[in-house]
Tab-separated table of C-alpha atoms in Angstrom:
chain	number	residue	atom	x	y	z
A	1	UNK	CA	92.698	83.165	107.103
A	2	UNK	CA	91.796	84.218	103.188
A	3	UNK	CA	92.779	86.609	101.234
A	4	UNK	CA	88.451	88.316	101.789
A	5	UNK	CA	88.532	87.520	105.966
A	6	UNK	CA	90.774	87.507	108.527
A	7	UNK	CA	88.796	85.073	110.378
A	8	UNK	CA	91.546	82.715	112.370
A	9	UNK	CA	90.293	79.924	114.924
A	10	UNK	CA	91.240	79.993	118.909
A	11	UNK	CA	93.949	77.228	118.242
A	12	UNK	CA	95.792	79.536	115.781
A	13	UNK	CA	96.746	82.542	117.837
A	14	UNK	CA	99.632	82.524	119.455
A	15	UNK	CA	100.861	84.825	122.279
A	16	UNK	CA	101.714	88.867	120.682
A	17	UNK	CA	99.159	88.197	117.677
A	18	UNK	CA	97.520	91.296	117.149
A	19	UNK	CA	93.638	90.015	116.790
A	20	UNK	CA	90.453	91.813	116.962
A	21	UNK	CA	86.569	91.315	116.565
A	22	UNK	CA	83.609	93.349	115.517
A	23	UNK	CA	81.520	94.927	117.598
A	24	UNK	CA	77.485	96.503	117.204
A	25	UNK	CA	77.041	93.997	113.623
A	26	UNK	CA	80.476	95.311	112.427
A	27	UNK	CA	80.017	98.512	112.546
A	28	UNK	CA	83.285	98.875	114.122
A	29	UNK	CA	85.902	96.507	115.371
A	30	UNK	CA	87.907	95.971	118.829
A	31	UNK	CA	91.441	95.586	118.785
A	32	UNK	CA	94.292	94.005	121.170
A	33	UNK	CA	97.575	91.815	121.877
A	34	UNK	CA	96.842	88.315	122.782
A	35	UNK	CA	99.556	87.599	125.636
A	36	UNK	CA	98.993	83.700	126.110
A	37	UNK	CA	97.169	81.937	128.657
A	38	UNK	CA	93.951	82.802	127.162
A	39	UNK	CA	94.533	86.634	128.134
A	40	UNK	CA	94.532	89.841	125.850
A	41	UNK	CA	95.468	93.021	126.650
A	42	UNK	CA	94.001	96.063	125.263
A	43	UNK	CA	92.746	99.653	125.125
A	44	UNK	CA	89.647	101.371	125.986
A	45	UNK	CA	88.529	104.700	127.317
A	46	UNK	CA	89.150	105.416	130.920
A	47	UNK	CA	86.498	104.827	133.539
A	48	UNK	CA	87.135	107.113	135.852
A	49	UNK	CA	83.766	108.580	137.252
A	50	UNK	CA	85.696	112.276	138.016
A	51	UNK	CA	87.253	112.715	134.629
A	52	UNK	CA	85.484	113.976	131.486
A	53	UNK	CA	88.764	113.561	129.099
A	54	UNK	CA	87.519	110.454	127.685
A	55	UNK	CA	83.263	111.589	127.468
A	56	UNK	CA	83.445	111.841	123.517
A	57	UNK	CA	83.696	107.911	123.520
A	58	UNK	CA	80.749	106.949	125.689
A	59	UNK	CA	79.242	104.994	123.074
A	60	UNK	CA	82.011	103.255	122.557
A	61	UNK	CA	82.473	102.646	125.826
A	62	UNK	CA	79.648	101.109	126.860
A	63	UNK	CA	80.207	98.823	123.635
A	64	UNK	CA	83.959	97.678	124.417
A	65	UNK	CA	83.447	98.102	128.467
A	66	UNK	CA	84.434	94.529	129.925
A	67	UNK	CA	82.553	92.927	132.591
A	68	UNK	CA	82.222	94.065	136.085
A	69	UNK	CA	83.019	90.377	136.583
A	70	UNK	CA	84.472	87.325	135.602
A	71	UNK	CA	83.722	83.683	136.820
A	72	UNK	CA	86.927	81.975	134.727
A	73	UNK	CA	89.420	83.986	135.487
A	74	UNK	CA	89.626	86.203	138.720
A	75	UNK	CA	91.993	88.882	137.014
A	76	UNK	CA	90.190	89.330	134.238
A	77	UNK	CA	89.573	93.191	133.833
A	78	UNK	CA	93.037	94.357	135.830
A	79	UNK	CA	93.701	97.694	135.298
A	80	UNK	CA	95.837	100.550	136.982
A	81	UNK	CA	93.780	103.343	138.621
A	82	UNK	CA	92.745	105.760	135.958
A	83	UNK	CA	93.976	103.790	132.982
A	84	UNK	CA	92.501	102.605	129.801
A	85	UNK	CA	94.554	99.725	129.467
A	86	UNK	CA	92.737	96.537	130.564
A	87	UNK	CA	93.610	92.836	131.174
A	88	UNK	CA	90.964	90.569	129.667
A	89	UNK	CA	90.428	87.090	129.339
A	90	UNK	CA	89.676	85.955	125.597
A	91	UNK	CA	86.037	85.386	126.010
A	92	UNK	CA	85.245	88.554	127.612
A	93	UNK	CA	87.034	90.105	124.653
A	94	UNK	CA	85.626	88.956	122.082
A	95	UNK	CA	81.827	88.759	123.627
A	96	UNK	CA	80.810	85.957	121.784
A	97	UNK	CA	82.073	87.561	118.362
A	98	UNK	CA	84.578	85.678	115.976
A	99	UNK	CA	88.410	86.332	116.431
A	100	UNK	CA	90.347	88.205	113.378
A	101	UNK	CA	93.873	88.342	112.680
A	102	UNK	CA	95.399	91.705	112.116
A	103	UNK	CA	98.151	91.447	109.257
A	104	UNK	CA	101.720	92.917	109.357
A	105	UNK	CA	103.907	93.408	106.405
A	106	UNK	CA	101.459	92.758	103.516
A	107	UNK	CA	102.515	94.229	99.730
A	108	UNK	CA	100.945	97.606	98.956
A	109	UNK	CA	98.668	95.836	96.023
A	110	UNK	CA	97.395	93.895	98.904
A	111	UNK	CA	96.727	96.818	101.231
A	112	UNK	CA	94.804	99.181	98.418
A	113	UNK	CA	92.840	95.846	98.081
A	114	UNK	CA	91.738	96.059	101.480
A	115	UNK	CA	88.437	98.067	100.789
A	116	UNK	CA	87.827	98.144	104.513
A	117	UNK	CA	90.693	99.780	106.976
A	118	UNK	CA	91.761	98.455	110.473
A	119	UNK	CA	92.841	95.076	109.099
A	120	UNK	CA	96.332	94.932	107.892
A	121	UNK	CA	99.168	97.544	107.519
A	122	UNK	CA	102.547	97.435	105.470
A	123	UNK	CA	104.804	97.879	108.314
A	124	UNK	CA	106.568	94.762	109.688
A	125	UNK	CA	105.706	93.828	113.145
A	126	UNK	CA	108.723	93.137	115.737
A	127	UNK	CA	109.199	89.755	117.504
A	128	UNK	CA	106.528	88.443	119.936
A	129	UNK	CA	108.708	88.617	122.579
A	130	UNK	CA	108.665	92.354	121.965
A	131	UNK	CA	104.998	92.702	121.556
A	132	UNK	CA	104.465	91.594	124.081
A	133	UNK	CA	106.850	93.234	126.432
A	134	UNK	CA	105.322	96.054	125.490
A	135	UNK	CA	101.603	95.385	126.187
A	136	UNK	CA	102.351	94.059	129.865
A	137	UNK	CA	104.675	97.135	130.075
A	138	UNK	CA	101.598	99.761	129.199
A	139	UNK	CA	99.041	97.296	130.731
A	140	UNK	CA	101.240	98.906	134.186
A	141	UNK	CA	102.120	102.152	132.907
A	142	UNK	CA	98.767	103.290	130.675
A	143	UNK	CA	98.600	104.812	127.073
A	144	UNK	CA	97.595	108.164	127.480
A	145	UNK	CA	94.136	109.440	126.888
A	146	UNK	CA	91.807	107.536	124.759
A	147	UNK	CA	90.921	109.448	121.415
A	148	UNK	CA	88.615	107.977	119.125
A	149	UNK	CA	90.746	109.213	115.934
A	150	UNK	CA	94.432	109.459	116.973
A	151	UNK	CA	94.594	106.993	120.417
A	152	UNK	CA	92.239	104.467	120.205
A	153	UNK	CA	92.082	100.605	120.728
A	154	UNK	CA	93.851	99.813	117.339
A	155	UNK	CA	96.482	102.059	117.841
A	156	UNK	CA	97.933	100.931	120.970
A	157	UNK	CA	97.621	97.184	119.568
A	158	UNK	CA	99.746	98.842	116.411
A	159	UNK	CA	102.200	100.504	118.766
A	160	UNK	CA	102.693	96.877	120.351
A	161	UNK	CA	103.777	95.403	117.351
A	162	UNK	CA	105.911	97.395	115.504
A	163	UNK	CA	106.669	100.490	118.186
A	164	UNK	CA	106.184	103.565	116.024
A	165	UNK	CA	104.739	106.576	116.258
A	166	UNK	CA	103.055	109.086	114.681
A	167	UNK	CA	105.507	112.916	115.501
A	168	UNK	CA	102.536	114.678	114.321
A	169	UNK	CA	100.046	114.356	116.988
A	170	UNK	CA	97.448	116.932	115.163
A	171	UNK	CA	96.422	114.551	112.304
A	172	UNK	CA	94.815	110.839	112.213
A	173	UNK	CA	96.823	108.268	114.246
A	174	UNK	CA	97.921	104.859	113.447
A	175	UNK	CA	94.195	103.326	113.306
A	176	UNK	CA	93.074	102.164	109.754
A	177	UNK	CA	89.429	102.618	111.024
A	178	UNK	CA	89.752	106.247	111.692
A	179	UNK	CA	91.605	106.722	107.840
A	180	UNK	CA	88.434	104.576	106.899
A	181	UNK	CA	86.383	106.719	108.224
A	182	UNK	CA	87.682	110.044	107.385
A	183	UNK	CA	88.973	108.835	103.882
A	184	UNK	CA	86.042	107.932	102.312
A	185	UNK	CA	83.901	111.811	102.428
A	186	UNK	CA	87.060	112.849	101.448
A	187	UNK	CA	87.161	110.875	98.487
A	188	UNK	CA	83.881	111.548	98.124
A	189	UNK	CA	83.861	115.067	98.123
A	190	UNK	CA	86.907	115.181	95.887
A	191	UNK	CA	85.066	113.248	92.928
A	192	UNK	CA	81.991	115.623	93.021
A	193	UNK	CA	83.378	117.330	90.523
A	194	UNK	CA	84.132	114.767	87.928
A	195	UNK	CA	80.582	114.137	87.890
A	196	UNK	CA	80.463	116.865	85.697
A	197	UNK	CA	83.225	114.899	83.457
A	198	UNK	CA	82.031	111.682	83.716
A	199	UNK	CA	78.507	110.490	82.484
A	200	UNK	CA	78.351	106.963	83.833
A	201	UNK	CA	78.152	106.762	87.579
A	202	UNK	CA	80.184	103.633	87.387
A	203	UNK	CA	83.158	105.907	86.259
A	204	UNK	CA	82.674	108.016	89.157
A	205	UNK	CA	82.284	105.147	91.985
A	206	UNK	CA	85.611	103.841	90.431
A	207	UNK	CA	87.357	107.091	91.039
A	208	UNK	CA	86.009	107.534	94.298
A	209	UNK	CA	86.807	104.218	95.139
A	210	UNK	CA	90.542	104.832	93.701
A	211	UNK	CA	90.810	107.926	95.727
A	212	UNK	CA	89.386	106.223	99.409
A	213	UNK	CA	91.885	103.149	99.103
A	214	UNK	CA	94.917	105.999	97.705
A	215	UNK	CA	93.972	108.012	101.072
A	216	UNK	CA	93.946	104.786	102.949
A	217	UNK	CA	97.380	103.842	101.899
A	218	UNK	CA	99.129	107.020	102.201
A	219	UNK	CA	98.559	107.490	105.645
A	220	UNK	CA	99.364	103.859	106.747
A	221	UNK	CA	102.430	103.510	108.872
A	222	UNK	CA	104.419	101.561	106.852
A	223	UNK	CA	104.432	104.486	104.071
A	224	UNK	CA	104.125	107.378	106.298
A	225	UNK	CA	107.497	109.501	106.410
A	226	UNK	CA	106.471	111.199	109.985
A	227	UNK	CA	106.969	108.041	112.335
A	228	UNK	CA	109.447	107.097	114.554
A	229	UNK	CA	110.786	104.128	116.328
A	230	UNK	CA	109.817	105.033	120.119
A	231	UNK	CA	111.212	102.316	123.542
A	232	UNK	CA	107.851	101.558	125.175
A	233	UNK	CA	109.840	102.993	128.461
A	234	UNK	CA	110.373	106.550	126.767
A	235	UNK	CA	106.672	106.438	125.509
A	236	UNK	CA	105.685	108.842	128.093
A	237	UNK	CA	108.201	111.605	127.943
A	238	UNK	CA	108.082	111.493	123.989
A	239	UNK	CA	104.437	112.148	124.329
A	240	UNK	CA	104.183	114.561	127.279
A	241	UNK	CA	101.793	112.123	129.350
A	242	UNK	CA	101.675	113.906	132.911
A	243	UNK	CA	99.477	111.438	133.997
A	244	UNK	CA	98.621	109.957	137.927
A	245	UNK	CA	100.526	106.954	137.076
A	246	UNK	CA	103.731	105.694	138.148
A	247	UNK	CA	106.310	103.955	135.694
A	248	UNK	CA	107.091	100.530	137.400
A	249	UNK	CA	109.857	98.873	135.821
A	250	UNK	CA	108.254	95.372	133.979
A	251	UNK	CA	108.747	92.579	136.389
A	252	UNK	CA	109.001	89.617	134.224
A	253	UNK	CA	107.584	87.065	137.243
A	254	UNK	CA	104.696	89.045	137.553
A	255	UNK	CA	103.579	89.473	134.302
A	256	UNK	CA	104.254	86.086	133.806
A	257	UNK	CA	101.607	85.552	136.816
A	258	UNK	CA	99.009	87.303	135.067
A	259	UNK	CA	98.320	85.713	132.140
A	260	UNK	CA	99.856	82.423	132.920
A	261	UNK	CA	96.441	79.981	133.730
């Protein structure tokens, strides 16, 4: 893994790695917590036939869906009743895409350098042990509704590793995609004016460009003042979730069952 890709091989994840691959010839990429045994849980919207919470991420959905199916592994797609949180095995993950390490604790210099978001993040992740607990403990419990901006597939795996959260649930969530996304008409919009101060359109692109990774950085995780360190078992009452599912305390032997192969 370089300093320009994230690109890791099979035999160098090991189990609570955050990785993730690109998806429709990266326009976007699909994020979880590799668990061992050649399993990975992660996040995608609900599909639940008689609900219409999660109907603004369709397209995504039929993207990141996993198959109906799986010849290698028969628990490959396990998921509670109504949740979003799904069981995979690492080849239906990834779909025949490459496999990307997400990196934790990187220097700000680093981060800003990032021109892309939803690839690294300053905050420090927790130990694998952790992680990990807390994947298998959501992959029972759920993670709320799926939201393409402020709950998506990125920021559960985020939540996994380093268990904070965002207090102010109005604004962008954890996901350096979505600050991608929404940073760079921002920055955009803000530089129109310079245009009027700045001749060369090279000095304008560099200002923009200043501005998208600025906006990128101040609303990563590791910087953000509004975050707090949440237990994956109080998840639910910090965030109001009223949801159909029950909380079933983690049992260690059967979690231990499901990804060990």
């Amino acid at each position: 893994m370089g300093f320009l890709s994230h690109r890791v091989e099979r035999s160098e994840i090991k189990p609570g790695d955050h990785i993730y691959t690109y998806r429709a010839v990266f326009t976007y990429s699909h994020h979880g917590i590799f668990v061992g045994g050649s399993k990975v849980v992660h996040f995608t919207p609900r599909q639940n036939a008689n609900s219409s919470s999660d109907t603004s991420s369709d397209f995504y959905d039929s993207m990141s869906s996993i198959p109906s199916s799986c010849e290698t592994f028969p628990d490959c797609g396990f998921r509670q009743p109504d949740s979003g949180v799904v069981l995979s095995c690492l080849d239906c993950f990834l779909k025949k895409g490459s496999i990307y390490s997400f990196e934790y604790g990187v220097p700000p210099t680093v981060f800003i350098a990032k021109v892309r978001g939803g690839t690294c993040t300053t905050a420090a992740s927790d130990p694998s042990e952790t992680v990990i607990h807390r994947a298998m403990y959501l992959l029972q419990n759920g993670f709320g509704n799926y939201d393409i901006f402020q709950n998506n597939c990125e920021d559960f795996a985020m939540y996994c590793k380093t268990g904070l959260l965002i207090m102010d649930r109005l604004g962008v969530g954890r996901s350096g995609q979505a600050s991608s996304v929404i940073g760079a008409p921002l920055a955009a919009i803000l530089s129109t004016p310079l245009k009027l101060l700045m001749p060369s359109p090279v000095g304008v692109a560099t200002v923009t460009a200043g501005m998208y990774c600025m906006s990128r950085y101040a609303t990563d995780i590791g910087v953000r003042s509004d975050v707090i360190k949440v237990a994956v078992e109080d998840l639910a009452t910090n965030l109001g979730w009223a949801g159909p599912l029950e909380e079933i305390p983690e049992d260690n032997e059967s979690s231990g069952a499901l990804i060990a192969r």
